mmCIF file with all atom_site columns, C-alpha atoms in Angstrom:
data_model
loop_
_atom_site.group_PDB
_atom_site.id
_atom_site.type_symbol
_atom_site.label_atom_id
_atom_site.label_alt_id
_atom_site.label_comp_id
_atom_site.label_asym_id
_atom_site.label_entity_id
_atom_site.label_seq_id
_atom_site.pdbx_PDB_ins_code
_atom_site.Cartn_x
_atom_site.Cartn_y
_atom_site.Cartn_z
_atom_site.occupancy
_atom_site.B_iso_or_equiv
_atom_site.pdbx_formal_charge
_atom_site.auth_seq_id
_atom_site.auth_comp_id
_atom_site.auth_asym_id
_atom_site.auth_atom_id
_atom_site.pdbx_PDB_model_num
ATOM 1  C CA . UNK C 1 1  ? -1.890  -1.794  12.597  1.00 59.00 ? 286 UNK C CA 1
ATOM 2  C CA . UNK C 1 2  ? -1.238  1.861   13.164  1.00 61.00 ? 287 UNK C CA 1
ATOM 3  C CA . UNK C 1 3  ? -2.766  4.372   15.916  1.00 55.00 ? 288 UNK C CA 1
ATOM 4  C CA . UNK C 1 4  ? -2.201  7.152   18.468  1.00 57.00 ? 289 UNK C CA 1
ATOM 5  C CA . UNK C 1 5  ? -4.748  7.718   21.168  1.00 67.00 ? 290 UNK C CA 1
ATOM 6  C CA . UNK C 1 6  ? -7.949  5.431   19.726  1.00 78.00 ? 291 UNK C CA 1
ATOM 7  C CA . UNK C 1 7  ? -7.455  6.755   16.232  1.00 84.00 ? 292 UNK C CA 1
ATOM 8  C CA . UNK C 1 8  ? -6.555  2.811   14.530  1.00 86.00 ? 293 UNK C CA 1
ATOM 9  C CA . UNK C 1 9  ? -5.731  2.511   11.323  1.00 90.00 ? 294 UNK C CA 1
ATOM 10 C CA . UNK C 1 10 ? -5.385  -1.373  9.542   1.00 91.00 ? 295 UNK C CA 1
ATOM 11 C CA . UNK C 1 11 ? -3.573  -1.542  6.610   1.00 93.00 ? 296 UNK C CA 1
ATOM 12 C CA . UNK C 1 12 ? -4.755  -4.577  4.212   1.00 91.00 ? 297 UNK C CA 1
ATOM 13 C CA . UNK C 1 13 ? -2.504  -6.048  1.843   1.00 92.00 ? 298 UNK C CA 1
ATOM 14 C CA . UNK C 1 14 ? -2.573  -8.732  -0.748  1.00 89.00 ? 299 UNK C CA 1
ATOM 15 C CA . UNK C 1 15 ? -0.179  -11.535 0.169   1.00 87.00 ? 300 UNK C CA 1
ATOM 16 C CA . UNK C 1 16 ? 1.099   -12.390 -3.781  1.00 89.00 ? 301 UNK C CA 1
ATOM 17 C CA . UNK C 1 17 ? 2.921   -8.343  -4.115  1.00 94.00 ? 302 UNK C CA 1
ATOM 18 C CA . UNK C 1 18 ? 2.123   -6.749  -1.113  1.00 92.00 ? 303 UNK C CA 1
ATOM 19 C CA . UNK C 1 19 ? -0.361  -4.087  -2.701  1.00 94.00 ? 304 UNK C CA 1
ATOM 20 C CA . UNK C 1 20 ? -2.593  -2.665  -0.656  1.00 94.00 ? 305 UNK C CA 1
ATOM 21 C CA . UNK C 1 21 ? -6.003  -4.665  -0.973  1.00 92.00 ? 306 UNK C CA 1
ATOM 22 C CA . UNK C 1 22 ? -8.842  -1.926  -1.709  1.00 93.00 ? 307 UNK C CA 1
ATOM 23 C CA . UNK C 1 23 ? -11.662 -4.575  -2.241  1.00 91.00 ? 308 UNK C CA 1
ATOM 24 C CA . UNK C 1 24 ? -10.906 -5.922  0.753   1.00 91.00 ? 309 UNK C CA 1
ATOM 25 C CA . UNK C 1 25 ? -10.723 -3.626  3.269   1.00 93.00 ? 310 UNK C CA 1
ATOM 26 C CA . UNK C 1 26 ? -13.589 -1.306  1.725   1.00 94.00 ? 311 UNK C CA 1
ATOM 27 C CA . UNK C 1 27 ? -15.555 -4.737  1.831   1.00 94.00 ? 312 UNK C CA 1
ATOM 28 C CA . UNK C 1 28 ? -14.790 -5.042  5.654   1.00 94.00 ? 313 UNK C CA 1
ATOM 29 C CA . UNK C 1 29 ? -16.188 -1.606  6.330   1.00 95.00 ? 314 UNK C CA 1
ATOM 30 C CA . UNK C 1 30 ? -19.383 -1.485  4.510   1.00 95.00 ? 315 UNK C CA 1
ATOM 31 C CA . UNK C 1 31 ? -20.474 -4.758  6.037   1.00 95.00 ? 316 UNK C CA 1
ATOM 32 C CA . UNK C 1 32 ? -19.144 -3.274  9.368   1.00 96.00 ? 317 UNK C CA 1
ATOM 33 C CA . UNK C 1 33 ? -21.004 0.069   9.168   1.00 96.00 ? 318 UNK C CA 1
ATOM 34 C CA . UNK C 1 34 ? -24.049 -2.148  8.068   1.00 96.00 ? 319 UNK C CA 1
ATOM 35 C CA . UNK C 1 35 ? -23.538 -4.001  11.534  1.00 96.00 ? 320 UNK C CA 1
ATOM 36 C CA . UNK C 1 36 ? -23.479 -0.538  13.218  1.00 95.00 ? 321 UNK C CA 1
ATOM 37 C CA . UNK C 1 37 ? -19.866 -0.250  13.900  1.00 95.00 ? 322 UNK C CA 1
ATOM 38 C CA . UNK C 1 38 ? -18.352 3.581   12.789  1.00 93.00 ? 323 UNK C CA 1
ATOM 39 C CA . UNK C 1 39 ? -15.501 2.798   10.599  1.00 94.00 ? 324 UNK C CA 1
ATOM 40 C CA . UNK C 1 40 ? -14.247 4.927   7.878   1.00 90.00 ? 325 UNK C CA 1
ATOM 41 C CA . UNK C 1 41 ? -13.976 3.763   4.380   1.00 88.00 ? 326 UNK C CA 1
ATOM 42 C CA . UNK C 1 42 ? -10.855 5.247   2.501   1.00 91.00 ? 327 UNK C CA 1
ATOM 43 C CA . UNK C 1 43 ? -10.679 3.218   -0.769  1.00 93.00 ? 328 UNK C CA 1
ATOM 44 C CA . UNK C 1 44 ? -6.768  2.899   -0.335  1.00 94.00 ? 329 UNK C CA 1
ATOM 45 C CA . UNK C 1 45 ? -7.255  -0.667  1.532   1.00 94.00 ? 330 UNK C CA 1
ATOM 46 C CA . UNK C 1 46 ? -6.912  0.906   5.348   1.00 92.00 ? 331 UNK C CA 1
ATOM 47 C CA . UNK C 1 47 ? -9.539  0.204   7.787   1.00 93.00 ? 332 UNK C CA 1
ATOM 48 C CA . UNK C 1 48 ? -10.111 3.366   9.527   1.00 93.00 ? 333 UNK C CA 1
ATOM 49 C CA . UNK C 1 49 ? -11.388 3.698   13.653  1.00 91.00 ? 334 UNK C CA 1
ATOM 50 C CA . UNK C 1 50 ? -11.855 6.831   15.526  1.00 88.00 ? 335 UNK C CA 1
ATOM 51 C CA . UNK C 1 51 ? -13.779 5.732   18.937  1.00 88.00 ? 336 UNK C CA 1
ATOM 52 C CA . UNK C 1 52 ? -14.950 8.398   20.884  1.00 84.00 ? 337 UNK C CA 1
ATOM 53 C CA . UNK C 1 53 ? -11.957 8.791   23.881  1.00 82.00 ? 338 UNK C CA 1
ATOM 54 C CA . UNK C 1 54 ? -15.306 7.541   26.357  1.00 85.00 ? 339 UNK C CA 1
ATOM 55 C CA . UNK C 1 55 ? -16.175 4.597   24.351  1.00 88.00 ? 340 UNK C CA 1
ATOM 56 C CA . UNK C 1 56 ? -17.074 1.648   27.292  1.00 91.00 ? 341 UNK C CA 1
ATOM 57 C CA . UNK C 1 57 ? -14.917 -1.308  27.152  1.00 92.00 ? 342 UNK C CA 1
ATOM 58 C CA . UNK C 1 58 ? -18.148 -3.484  26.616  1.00 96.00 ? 343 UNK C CA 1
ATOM 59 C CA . UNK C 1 59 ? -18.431 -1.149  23.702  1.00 94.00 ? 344 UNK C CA 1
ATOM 60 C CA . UNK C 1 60 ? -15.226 -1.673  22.095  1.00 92.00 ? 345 UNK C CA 1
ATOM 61 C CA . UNK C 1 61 ? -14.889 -5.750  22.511  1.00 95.00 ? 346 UNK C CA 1
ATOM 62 C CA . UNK C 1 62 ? -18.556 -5.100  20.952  1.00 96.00 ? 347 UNK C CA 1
ATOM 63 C CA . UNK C 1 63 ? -17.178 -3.521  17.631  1.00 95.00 ? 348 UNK C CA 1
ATOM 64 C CA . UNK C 1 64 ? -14.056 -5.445  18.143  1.00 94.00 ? 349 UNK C CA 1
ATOM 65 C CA . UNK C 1 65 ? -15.966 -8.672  17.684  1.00 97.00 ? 350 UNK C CA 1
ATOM 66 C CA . UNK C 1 66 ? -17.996 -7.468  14.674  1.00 97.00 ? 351 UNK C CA 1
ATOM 67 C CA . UNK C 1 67 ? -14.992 -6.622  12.676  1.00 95.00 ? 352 UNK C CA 1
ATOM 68 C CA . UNK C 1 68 ? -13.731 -10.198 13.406  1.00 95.00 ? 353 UNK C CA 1
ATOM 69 C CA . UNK C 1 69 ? -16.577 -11.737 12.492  1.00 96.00 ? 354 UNK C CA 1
ATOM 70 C CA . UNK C 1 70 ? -16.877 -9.834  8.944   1.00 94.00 ? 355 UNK C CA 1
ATOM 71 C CA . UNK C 1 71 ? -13.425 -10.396 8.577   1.00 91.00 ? 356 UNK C CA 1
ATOM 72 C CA . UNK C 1 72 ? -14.295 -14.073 8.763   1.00 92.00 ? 357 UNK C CA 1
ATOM 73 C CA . UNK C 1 73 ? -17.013 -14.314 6.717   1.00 91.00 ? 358 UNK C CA 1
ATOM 74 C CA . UNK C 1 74 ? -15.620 -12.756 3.897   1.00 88.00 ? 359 UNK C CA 1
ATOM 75 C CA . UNK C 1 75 ? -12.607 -15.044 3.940   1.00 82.00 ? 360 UNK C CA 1
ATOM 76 C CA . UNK C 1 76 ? -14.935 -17.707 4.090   1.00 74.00 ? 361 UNK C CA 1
ATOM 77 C CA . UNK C 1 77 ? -16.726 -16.182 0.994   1.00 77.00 ? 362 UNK C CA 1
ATOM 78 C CA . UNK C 1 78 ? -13.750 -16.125 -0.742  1.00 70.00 ? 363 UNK C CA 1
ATOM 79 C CA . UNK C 1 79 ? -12.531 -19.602 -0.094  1.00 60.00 ? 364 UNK C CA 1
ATOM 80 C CA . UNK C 1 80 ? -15.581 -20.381 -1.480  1.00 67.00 ? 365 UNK C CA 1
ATOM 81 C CA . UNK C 1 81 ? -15.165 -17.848 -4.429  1.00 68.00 ? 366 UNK C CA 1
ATOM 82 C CA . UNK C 1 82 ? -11.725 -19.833 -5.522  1.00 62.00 ? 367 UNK C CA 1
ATOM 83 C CA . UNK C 1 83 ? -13.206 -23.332 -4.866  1.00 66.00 ? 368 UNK C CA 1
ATOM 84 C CA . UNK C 1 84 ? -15.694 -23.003 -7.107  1.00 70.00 ? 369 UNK C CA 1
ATOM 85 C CA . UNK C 1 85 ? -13.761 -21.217 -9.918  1.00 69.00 ? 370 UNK C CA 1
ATOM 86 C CA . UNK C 1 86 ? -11.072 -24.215 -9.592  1.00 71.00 ? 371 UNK C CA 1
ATOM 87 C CA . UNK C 1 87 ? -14.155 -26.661 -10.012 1.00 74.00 ? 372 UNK C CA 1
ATOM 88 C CA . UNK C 1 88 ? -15.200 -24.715 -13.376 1.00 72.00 ? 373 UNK C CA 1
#
């Protein structure tokens, strides 16, 4: 995780070589954005957050909690993803 002021940047990274993990993070943020929380897409598997410097703290744990929860669900997806392939 990288920022200065409330400019965050996450970079994603596939745990076999360390690549970053397009799919992955681009997944995060269209499912995010869909949720209403302004993130930035950049197809180079970073997660991209600008908050406006007034943003209310109820505001931020808001978005803060919708990012976790799409980060959950689509590791959940994908557990499910490899489970059934290793069923096949």
């Amino acid at each position: 995780i990288h920022g200065k002021g409330l400019f965050i940047s996450v970079h994603m990274s596939r745990p076999q070589d360390g690549q970053p993990d397009v799919k992955i993070a681009d997944a995060i943020v269209h499912e995010a954005v869909r949720r209403g929380v302004m993130l930035f897409p950049t197809s180079r598997g970073f997660i991209k957050c600008a908050p406006p410097l007034g943003i209310k703290p109820e505001a931020a744990l808001e978005a803060v909690q919708v990012i976790r929860d799409c980060f959950l669900e689509l590791k959940d997806s994908v557990v499910s993803q490899k489970q059934e392939t290793e069923n096949q």
